[in-house]
Tab-separated table of C-alpha atoms in Angstrom:
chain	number	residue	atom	x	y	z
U	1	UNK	CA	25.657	-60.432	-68.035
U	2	UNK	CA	29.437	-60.366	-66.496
U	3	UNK	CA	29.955	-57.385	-68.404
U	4	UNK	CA	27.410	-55.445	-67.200
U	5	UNK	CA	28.570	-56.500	-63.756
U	6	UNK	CA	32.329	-55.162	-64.378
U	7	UNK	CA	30.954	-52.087	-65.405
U	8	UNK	CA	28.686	-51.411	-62.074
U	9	UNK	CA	32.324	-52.150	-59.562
U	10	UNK	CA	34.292	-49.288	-61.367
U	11	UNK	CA	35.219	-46.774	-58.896
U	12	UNK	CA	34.362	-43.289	-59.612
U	13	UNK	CA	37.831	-42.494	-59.325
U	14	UNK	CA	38.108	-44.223	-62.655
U	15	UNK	CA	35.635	-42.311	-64.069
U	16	UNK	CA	35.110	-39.023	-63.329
U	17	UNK	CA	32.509	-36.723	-64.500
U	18	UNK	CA	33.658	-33.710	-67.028
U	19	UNK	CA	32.957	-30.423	-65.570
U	20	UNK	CA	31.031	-27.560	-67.253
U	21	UNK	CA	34.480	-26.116	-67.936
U	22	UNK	CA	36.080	-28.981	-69.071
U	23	UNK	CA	33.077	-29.888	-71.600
U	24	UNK	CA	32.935	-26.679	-73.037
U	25	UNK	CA	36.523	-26.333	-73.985
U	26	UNK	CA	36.773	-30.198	-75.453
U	27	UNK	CA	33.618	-28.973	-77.518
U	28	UNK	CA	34.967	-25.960	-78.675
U	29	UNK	CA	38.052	-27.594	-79.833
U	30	UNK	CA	36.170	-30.700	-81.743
U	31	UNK	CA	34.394	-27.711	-83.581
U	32	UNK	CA	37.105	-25.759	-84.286
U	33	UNK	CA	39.040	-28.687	-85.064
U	34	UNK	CA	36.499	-29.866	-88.018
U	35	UNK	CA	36.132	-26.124	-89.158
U	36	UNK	CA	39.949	-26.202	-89.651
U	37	UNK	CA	39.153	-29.379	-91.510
U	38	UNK	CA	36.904	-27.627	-94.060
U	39	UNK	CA	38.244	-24.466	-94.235
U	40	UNK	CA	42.026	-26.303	-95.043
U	41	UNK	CA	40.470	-28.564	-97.660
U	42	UNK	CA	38.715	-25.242	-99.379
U	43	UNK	CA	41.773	-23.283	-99.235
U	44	UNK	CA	44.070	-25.287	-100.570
U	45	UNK	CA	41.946	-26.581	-103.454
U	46	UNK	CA	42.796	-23.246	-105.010
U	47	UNK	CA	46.069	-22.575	-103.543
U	48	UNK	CA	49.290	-24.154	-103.667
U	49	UNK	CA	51.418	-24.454	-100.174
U	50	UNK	CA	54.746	-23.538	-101.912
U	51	UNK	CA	53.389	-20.656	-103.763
U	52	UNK	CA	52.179	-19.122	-100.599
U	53	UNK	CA	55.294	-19.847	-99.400
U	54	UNK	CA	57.509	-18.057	-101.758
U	55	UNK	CA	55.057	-15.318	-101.443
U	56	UNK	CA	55.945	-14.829	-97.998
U	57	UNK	CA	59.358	-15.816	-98.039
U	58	UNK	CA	59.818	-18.128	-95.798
U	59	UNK	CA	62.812	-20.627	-96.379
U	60	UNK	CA	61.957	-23.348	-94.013
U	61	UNK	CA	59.048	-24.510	-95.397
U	62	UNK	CA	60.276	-27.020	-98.190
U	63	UNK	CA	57.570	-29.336	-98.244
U	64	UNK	CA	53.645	-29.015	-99.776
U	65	UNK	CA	53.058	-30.964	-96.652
U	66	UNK	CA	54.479	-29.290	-94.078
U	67	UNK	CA	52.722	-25.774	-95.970
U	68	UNK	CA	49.162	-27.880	-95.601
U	69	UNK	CA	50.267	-28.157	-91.612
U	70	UNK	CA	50.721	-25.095	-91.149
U	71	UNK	CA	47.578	-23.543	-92.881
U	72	UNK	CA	45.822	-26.524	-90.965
U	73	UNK	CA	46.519	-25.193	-87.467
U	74	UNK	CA	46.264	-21.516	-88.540
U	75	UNK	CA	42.766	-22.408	-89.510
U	76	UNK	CA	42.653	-23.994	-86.213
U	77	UNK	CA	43.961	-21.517	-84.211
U	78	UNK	CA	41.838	-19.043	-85.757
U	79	UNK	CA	38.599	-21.554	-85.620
U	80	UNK	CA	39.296	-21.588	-81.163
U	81	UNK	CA	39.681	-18.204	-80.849
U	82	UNK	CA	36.721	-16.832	-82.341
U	83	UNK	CA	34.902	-19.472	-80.438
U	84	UNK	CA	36.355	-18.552	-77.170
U	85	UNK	CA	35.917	-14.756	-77.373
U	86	UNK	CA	31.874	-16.344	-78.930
U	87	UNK	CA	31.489	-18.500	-75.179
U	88	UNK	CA	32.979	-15.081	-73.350
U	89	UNK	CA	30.285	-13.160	-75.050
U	90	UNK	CA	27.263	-15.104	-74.805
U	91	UNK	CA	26.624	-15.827	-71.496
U	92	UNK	CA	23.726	-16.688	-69.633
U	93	UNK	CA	21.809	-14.964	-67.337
U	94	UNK	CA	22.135	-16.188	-64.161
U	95	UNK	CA	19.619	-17.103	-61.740
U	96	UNK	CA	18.860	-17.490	-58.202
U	97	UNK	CA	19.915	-15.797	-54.946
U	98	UNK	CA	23.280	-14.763	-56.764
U	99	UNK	CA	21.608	-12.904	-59.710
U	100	UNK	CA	20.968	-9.378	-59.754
U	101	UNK	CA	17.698	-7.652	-59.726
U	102	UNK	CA	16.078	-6.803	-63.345
């Protein structure tokens, strides 16, 4: 039961609620995060990091791993963008005194 107790005296401070803002860019970058994920595991099943490399010519990649990085956060990259310019898009309508007449 002391635990329970600790919990209850934790100032708010502490703790603070996430606003809508905040909560909808942490969830769009857990999804676009585990899209990267999948997409980055797909992609380079069939491809090989220093292949792609030498096709584009770029001598500072050396490593298969640092050529997985890299496709990792294009993916991500890609992954939050479309989902931003999706949440700028799709909006709701809003409602109450602020709202404009139908």
């Amino acid at each position: 039961m002391a635990g329970n107790k600790n919990r209850e005296e934790v100032p708010e401070a502490l703790s603070p609620e996430w606003t809508r803002h905040t909560q909808k860019l942490a969830a769009l970058s857990w999804i676009s995060f585990l899209t990267a994920c999948v997409f980055t595991m797909l992609f380079f099943a069939f491809v090989d990091p220093l292949v792609l490399v030498d096709a584009i010519n770029i001598e500072a990649i050396e490593s298969r791993n640092a050529g997985y990085a890299m496709g990792f956060f294009f993916f991500w990259a890609n992954g939050w963008i479309a989902g931003w310019y999706t949440l700028r898009l799709v909006r709701r309508k809003r409602r109450g005194p602020g709202a404009a007449a139908p």
